[in-house]
CSV table of C-alpha atoms and ligand atoms in Angstrom, one decimal:
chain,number,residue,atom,x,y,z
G,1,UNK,CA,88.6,89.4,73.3
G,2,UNK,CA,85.0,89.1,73.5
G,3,UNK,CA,82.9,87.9,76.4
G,4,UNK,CA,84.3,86.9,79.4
G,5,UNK,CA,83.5,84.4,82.1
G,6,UNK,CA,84.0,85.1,85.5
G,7,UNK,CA,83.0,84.2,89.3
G,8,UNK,CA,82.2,86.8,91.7
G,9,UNK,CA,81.0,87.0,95.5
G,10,UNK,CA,77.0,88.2,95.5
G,11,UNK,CA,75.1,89.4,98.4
G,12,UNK,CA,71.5,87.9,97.8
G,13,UNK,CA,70.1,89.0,101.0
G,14,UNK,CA,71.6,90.4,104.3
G,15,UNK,CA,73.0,88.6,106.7
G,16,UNK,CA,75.5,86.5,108.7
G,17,UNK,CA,79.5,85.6,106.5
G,18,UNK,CA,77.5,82.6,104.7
G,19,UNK,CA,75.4,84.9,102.3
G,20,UNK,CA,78.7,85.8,100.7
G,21,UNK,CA,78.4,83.1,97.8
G,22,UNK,CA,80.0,82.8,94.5
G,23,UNK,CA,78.2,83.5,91.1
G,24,UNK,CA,79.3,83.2,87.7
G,25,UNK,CA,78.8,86.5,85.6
G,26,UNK,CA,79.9,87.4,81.7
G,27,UNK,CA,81.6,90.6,81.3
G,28,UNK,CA,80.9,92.1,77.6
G,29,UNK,CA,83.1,94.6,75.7
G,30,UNK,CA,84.2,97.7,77.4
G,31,UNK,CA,82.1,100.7,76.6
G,32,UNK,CA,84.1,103.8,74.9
G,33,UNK,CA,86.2,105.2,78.2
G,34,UNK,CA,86.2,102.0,79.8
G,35,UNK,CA,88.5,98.8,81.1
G,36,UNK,CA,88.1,95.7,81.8
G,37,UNK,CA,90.3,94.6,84.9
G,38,UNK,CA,91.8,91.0,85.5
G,39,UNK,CA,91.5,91.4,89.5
G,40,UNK,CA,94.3,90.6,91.8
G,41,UNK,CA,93.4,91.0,94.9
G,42,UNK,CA,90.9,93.0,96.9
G,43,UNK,CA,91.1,94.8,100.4
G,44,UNK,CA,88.8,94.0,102.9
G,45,UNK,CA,87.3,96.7,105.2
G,46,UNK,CA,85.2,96.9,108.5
G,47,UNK,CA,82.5,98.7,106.1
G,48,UNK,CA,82.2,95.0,103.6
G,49,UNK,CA,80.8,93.5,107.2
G,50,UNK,CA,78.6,96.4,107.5
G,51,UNK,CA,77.0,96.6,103.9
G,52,UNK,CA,77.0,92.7,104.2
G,53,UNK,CA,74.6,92.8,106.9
G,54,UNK,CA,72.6,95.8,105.9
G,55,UNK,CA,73.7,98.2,108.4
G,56,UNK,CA,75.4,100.7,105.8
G,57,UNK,CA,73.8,103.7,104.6
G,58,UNK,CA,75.1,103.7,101.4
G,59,UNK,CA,74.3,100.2,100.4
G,60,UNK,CA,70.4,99.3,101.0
G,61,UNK,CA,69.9,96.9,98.6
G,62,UNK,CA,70.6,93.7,97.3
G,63,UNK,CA,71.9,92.1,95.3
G,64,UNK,CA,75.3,93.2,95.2
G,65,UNK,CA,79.0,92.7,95.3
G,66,UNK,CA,81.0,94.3,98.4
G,67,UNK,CA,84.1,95.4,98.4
G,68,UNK,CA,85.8,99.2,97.5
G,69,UNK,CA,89.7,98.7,96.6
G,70,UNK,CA,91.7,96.5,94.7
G,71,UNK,CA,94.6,96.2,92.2
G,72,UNK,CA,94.1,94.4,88.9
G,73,UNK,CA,95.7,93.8,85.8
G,74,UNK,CA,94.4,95.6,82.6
G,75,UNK,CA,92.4,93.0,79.9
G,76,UNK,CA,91.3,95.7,77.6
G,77,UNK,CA,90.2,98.8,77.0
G,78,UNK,CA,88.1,100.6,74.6
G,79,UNK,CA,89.5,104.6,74.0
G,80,UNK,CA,87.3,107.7,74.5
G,81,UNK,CA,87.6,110.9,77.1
G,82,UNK,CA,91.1,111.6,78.7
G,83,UNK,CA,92.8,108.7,78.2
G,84,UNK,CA,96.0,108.0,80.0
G,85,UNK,CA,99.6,107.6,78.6
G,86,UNK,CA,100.7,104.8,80.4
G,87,UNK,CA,97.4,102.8,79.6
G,88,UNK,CA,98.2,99.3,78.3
G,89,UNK,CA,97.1,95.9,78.4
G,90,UNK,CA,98.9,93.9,80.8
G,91,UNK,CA,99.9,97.2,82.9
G,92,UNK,CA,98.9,97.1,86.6
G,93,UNK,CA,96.9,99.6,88.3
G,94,UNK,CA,94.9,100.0,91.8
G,95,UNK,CA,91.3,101.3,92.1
G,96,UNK,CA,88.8,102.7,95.1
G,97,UNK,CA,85.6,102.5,94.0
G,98,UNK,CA,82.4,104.8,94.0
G,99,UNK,CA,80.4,101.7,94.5
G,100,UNK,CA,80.7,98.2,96.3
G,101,UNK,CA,81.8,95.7,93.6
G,102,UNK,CA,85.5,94.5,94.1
G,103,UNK,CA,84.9,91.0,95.4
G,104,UNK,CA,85.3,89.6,91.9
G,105,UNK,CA,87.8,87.8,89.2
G,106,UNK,CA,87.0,90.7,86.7
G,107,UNK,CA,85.2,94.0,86.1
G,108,UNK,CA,84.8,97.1,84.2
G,109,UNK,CA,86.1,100.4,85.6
G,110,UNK,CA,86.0,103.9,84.0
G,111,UNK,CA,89.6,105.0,82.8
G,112,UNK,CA,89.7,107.8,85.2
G,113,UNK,CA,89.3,105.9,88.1
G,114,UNK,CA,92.8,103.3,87.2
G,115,UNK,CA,96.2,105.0,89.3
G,116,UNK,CA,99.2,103.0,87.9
G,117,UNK,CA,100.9,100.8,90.3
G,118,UNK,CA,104.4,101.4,90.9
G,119,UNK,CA,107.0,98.4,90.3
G,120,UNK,CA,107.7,96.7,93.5
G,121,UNK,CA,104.9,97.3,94.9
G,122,UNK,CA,103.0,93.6,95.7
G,123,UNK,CA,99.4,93.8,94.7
G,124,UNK,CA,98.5,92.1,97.7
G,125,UNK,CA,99.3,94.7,99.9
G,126,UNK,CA,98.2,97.4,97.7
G,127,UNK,CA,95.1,96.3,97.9
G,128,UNK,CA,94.8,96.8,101.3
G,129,UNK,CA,95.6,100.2,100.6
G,130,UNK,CA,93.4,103.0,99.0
G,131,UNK,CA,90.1,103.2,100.6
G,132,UNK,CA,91.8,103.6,104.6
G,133,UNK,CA,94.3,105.8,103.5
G,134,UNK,CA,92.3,107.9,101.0
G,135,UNK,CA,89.9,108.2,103.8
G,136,UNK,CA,92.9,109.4,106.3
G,137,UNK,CA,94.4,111.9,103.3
G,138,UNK,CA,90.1,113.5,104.0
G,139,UNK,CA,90.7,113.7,107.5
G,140,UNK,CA,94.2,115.4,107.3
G,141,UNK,CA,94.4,117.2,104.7
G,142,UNK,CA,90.8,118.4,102.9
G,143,UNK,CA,88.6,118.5,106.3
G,144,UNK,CA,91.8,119.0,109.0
G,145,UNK,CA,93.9,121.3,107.4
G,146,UNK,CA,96.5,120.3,109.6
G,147,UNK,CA,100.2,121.7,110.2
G,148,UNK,CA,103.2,119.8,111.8
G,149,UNK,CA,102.9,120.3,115.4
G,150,UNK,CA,99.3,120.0,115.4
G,151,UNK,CA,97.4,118.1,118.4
G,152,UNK,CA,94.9,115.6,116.8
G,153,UNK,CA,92.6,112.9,118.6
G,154,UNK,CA,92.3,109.6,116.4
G,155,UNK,CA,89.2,107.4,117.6
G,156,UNK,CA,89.6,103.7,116.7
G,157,UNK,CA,93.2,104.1,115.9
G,158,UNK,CA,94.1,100.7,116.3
G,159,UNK,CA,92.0,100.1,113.2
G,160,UNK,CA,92.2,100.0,109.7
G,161,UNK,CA,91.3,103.5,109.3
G,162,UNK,CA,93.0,104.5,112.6
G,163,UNK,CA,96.1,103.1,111.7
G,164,UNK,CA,96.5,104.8,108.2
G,165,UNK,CA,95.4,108.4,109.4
G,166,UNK,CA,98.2,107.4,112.3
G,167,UNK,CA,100.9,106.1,109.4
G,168,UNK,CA,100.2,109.7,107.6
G,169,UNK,CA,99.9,111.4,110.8
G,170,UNK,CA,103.4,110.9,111.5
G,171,UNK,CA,104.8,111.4,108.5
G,172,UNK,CA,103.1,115.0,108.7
G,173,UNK,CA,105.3,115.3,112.1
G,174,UNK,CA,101.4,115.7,114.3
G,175,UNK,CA,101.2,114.9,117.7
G,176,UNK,CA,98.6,112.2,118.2
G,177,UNK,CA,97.0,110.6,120.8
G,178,UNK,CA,94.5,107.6,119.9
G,179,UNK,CA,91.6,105.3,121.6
G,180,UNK,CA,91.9,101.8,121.3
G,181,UNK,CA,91.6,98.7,123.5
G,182,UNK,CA,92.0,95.6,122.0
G,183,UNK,CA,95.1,93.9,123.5
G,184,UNK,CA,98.6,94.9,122.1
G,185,UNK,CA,97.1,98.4,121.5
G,186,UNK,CA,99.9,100.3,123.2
G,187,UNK,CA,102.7,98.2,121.6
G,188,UNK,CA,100.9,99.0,117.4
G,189,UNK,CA,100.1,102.7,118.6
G,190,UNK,CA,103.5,103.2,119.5
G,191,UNK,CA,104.7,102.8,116.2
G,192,UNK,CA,103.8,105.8,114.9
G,193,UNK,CA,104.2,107.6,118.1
G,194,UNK,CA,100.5,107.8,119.0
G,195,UNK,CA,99.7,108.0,122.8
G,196,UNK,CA,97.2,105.6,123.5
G,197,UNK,CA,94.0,106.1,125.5
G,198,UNK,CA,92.1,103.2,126.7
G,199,UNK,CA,88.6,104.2,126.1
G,200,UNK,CA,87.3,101.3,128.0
G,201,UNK,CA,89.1,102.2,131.0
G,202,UNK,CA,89.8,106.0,130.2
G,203,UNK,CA,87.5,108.4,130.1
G,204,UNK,CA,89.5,110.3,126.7
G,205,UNK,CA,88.2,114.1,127.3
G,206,UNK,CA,89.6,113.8,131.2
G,207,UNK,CA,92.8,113.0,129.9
G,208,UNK,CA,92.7,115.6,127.2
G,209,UNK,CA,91.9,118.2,129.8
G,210,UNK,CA,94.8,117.1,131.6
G,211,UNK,CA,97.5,116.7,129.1
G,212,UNK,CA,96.4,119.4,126.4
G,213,UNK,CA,94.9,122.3,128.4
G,214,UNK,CA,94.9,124.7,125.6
G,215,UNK,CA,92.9,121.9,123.7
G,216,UNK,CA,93.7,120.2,120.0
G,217,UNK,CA,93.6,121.1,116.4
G,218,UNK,CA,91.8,118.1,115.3
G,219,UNK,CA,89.1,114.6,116.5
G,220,UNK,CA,88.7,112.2,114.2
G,221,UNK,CA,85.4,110.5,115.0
G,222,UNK,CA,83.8,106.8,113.6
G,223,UNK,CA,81.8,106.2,116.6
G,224,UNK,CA,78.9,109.2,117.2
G,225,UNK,CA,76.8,109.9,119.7
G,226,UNK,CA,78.6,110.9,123.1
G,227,UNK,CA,81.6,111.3,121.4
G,228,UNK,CA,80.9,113.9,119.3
G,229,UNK,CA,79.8,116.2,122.4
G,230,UNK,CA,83.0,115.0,124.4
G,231,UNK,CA,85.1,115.6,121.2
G,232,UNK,CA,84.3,119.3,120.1
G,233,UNK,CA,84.4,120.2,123.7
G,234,UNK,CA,88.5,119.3,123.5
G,235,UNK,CA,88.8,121.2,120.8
G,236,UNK,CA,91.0,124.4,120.5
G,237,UNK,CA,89.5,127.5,119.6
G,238,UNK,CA,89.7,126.3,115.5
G,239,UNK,CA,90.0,123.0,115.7
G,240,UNK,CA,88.1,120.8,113.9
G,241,UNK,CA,85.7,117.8,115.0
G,242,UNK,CA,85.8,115.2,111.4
G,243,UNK,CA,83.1,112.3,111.8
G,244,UNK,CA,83.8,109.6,108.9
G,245,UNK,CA,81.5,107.3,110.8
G,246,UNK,CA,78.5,106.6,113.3
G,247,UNK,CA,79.4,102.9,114.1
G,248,UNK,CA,78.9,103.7,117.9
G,249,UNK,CA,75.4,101.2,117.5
G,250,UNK,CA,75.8,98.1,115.7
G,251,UNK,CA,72.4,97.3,114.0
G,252,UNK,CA,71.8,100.6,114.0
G,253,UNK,CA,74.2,102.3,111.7
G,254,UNK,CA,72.0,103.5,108.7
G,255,UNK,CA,69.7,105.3,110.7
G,256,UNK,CA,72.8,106.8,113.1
G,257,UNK,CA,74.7,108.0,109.7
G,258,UNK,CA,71.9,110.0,108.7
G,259,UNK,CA,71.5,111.8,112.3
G,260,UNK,CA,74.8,111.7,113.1
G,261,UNK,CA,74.8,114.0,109.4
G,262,UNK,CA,72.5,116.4,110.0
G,263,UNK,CA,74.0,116.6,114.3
G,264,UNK,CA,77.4,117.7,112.7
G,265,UNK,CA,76.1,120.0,110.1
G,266,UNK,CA,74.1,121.1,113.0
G,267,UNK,CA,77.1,121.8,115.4
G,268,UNK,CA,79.1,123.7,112.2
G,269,UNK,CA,76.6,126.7,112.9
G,270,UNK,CA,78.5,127.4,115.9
G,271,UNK,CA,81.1,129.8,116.4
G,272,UNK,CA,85.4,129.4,116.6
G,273,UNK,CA,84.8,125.3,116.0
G,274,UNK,CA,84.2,123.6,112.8
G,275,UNK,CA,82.8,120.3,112.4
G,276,UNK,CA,83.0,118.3,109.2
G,277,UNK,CA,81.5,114.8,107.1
G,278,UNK,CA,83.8,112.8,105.4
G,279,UNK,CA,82.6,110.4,103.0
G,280,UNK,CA,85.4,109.3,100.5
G,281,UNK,CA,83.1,107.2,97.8
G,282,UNK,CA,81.6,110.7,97.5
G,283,UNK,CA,84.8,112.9,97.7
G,284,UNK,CA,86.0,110.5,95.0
G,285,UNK,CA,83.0,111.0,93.0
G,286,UNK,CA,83.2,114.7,93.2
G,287,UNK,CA,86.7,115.3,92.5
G,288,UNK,CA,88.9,112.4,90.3
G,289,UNK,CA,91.9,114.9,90.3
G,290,UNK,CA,92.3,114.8,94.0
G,291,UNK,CA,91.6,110.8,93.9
G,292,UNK,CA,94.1,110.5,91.4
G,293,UNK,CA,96.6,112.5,92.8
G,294,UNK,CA,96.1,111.4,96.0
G,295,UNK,CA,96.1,107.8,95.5
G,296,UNK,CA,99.3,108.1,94.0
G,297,UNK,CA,101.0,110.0,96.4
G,298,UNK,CA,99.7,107.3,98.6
G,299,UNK,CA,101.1,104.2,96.5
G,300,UNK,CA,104.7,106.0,96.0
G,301,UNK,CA,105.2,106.4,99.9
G,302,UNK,CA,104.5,102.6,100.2
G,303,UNK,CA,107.0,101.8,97.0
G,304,UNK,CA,109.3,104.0,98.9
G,305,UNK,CA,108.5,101.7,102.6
G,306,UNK,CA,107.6,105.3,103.9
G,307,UNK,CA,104.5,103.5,105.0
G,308,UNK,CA,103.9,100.0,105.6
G,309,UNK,CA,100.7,98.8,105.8
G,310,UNK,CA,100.1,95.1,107.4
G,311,UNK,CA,98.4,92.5,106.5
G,312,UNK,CA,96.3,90.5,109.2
G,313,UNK,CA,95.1,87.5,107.2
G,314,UNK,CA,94.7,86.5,102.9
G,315,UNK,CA,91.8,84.6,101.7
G,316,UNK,CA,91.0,82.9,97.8
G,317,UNK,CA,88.4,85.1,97.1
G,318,UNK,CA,85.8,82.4,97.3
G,319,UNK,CA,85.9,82.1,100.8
G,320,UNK,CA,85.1,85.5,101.2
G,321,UNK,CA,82.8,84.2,103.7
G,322,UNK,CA,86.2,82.2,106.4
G,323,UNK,CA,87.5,85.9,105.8
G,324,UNK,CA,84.5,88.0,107.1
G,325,UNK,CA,83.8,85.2,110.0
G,326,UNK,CA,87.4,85.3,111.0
G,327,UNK,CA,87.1,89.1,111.2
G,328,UNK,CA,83.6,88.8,113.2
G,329,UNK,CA,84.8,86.3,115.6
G,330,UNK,CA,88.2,88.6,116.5
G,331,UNK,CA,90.1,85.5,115.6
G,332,UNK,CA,92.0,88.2,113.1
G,333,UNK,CA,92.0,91.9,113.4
G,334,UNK,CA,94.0,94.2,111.2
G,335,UNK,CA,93.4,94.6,107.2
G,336,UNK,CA,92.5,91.3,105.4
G,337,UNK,CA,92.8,90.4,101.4
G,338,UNK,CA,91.0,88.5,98.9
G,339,UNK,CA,93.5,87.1,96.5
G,340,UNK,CA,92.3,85.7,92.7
G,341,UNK,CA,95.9,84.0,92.5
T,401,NAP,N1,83.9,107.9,105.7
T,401,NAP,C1,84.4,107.1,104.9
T,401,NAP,O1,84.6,107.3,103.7
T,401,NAP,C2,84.9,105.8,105.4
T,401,NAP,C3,86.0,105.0,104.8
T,401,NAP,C4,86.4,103.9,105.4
T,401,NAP,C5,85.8,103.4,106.6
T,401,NAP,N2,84.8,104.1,107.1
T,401,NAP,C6,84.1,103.7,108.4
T,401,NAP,O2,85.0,103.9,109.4
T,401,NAP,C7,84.7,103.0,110.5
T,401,NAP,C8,86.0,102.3,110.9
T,401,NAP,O3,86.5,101.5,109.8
T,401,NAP,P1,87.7,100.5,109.9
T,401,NAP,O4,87.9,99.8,108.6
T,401,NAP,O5,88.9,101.3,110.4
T,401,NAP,O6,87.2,99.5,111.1
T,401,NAP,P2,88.1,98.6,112.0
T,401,NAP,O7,89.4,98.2,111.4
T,401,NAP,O8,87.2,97.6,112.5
T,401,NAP,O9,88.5,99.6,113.2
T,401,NAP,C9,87.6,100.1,114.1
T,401,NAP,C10,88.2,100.4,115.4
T,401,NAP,O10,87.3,101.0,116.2
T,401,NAP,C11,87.6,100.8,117.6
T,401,NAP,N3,86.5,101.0,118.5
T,401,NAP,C12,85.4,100.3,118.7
T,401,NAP,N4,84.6,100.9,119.6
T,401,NAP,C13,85.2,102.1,119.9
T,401,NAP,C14,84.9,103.1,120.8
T,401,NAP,N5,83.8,103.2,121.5
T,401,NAP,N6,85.8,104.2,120.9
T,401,NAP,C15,86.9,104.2,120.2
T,401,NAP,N7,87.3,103.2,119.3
T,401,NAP,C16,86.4,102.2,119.2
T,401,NAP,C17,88.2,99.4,117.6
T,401,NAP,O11,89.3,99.4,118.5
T,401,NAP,P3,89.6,98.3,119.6
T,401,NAP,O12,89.5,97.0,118.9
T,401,NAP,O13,91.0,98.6,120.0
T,401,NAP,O14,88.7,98.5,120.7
T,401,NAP,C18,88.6,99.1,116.2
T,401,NAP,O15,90.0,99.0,116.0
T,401,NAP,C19,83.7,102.0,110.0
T,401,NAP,O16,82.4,102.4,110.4
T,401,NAP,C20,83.7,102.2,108.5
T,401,NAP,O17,82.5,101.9,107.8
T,401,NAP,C21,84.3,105.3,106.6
C-alpha cells in the first residue's frame, strides 16, 4: 500500500478542549524497522489535559498530537533490526509511546515498541491500559522495591494512576492506604483494599503516625510541594518517597516538575531514606526490554480478569475535544477512550 490518508487531533496552540481540532495528514511507507498502525482506540490520561494546555514539562511546543497509549491493528511493515515472530499484517498489538502522538486514525511506530495483544482482550479497554499501569509497575517494582507485607502511601489513588498502582498493589498482597476525596472514594478504594484518607479533611501524616508508628516502606507522590516533606517524614528507616508528578499547582506545573526534580534528588543525599523520579516515557526510552516485558505481563493479567480496569466514558476520536471538557468539568472522572470505530 502506498500513501495513506488519515485525520488526526492537532494541538495548534495551547489552550481550553476546543484547540483539539482535526487535521488531515498522509502517512508514507514505513522506514526499514518500522509499522504503520491502523488505530483502534486511544487512552486518555490526566497528563493529554496538561500538555494540551501547556502546563507539561515534556511537551513545550506546538503543534502536536497528544495522547501516549493505544492499541492498533498492523497495516504494514517494512523489516530491519530485531524483528518479531508474531509480526503480521492484520495482527493486533498495544503501544505507550515515548512521545505524545496517539490521538490519530494511523501512525508509524518502531517495531520494538508493538506488545501483542492477547485474544479477548477488547481494544477499548486496553487502551486505557499501558501508560497508568506501566507507570504503577515504576513505582512498585523498579523505584519501590516492594515485598508483600509492605506499608505503602498512594496519593491520588482514586485516579487513573492511583487506581492501577492500587489494582497491582494488591495483587502484590501490600498494605495500602490512599488519599482521595472525590465522592464515592471510600466505596472504589475499597476494592483493592486500600484505606482511604481524606486529604481534604485529613491531615494524612497524623493519621500515619497514628496507625503505622514504625512508619511505611513506600509514598507515592503526584502532588509536590508539602507533600513531599510530610511524606519522607512517614517513612520507615528504608523506605522510599517516589514522586511521578508535581501537579500540586495547576498553571504551574512545568516550572514545579523541574524543582520538584532537583528537591528529590536533593533529599536522596540524606541518610536511611531514599527518594526517587519516575518518568515512564523516559524509562521506556531507556530500557524497551523492561517496557516489553512489562507491558505484557500487564495485558495477560487483564486477559486473565486479574485486573479490571474501568472505563468512565468513550468518545469518536474527533470529539476529542466533548472528552477533555467532560473530564475538566468533573462531569466524568475515571479513564476515558477515543475510539476510531
Ligand atoms: N511519571 C509518569 O511517567 C506519569 C505517568 C502518568 C501520569 N503522570 C502524572 O501523574 C499525575 C496523575 O495522573 P492521573 O492520570 O492519575 O490523574 P487523575 O486520574 O486526574 O488522578 C489524579 C488524582 O489526584 C487526586 N488529587 C488531587 N489533588 C490531590 C491532593 N492534594 N492530594 C492527593 N490527591 C489529590 C484526585 O483525587 P480526588 O478527585 O479524589 O480528589 C485525582 O483522583 C498527573 O500529573 C500526570 O501527568 C505521570
Amino acid at each position: 500500500m502506498s500513501e495513506i490518508m488519515y485525520q488526526k487531533i492537532v494541538v495548534e496552540r495551547f489552550g481550553a478542549g476546543h484547540v483539539l481540532r482535526p487535521v488531515t495528514a498522509s502517512l508514507p511507507q514505513p522506514p526499514p524497522g518500522h509499522a504503520r498502525l491502523r488505530v483502534l482506540a486511544a487512552g486518555v490520561g490526566f497528563t493529554d489535559l496538561m500538555a494540551r494546555s501547556g502546563d507539561y514539562l515534556l511537551q513545550r511546543t506546538v503543534p502536536f498530537t497528544p495522547g501516549y497509549e493505544l492499541t492498533a491493528e498492523v497495516v504494514d511493515f517494512t523489516p530491519g533490526g530485531l524483528q518479531p515472530s508474531w509480526l503480521r499484517a492484520g495482527v493486533r498489538v498495544a503501544a505507550a509511546l515515548t512521545k505524545m502522538a496517539a490521538y490519530t486514525e494511523y501512525l508509524t511506530l518502531p517495531l520494538w515498541q508493538l506488545v501483542p495483544l492477547p485474544g479477548g482482550l477488547d481494544p477499548h479497554v486496553a487502551a486505557a491500559i499501558p501508560l497508568d499501569h506501566l507507570t504503577a509497575m515504576s513505582l512498585l517494582e523498579t523505584h519501590g522495591r516492594l515485598q508483600s507485607g509492605d506499608s505503602v502511601l498512594i496519593h491520588g489513588a482514586g485516579g487513573g494512576v492511583g487506581q492501577a498502582v492500587s489494582r497491582l498493589g494488591a495483587l502484590r498482597g501490600l498494605r495500602m492506604y490512599g488519599t482521595a476525596s472525590a465522592p464515592g472514594s471510600a466505596e472504589l478504594l475499597a476494592r483493592h483494599g486500600v484505606t482511604l484518607i481524606d486529604y481534604r479533611r485529613e491531615d494524612f501524616e497524623t493519621v500515619l503516625r497514628q496507625r503505622e508508628p514504625d512508619g511505611i516502606q513506600a509514598v507515592f507522590d503526584h502532588i509536590g510541594g508539602a507533600n513531599l516533606r510530610k511524606g519522607y517524614r512517614v517513612l520507615a528507616p528504608g523506605g522510599v518517597l517516589v514522586s511521578y508528578a508535581f501537579s500540586g499547582r495547576p498553571g504551574r506545573m512545568a516550572g514545579d516538575t523541574v524543582r520538584g526534580a532537583v528537591r528529590i534528588q536533593l533529599m536522596n543525599l540524606r541518610p536511611r531514606r531514599r527518594t526517587a523520579l519516575s518518568m515512564v516515557p523516559r524509562e521506556i526510552r531507556a530500557d524497551h526490554d523492561w517496557y516489553h516485558s512489562a507491558l505484557t505481563r500487564i495485558l495477560g493479567l487483564a486477559q486473565r480478569g486479574e485486573i479490571t480496569p474501568r472505563i468512565a466514558g468513550t468518545y469518536p476520536l474527533l470529539r476529542a475535544a466533548d472528552a477533555h471538557t467532560a473530564l475538566e468539568r468533573r462531569e466524568i472522572t475515571g479513564k476515558v477512550v477515543l475510539t476510531t470505530q
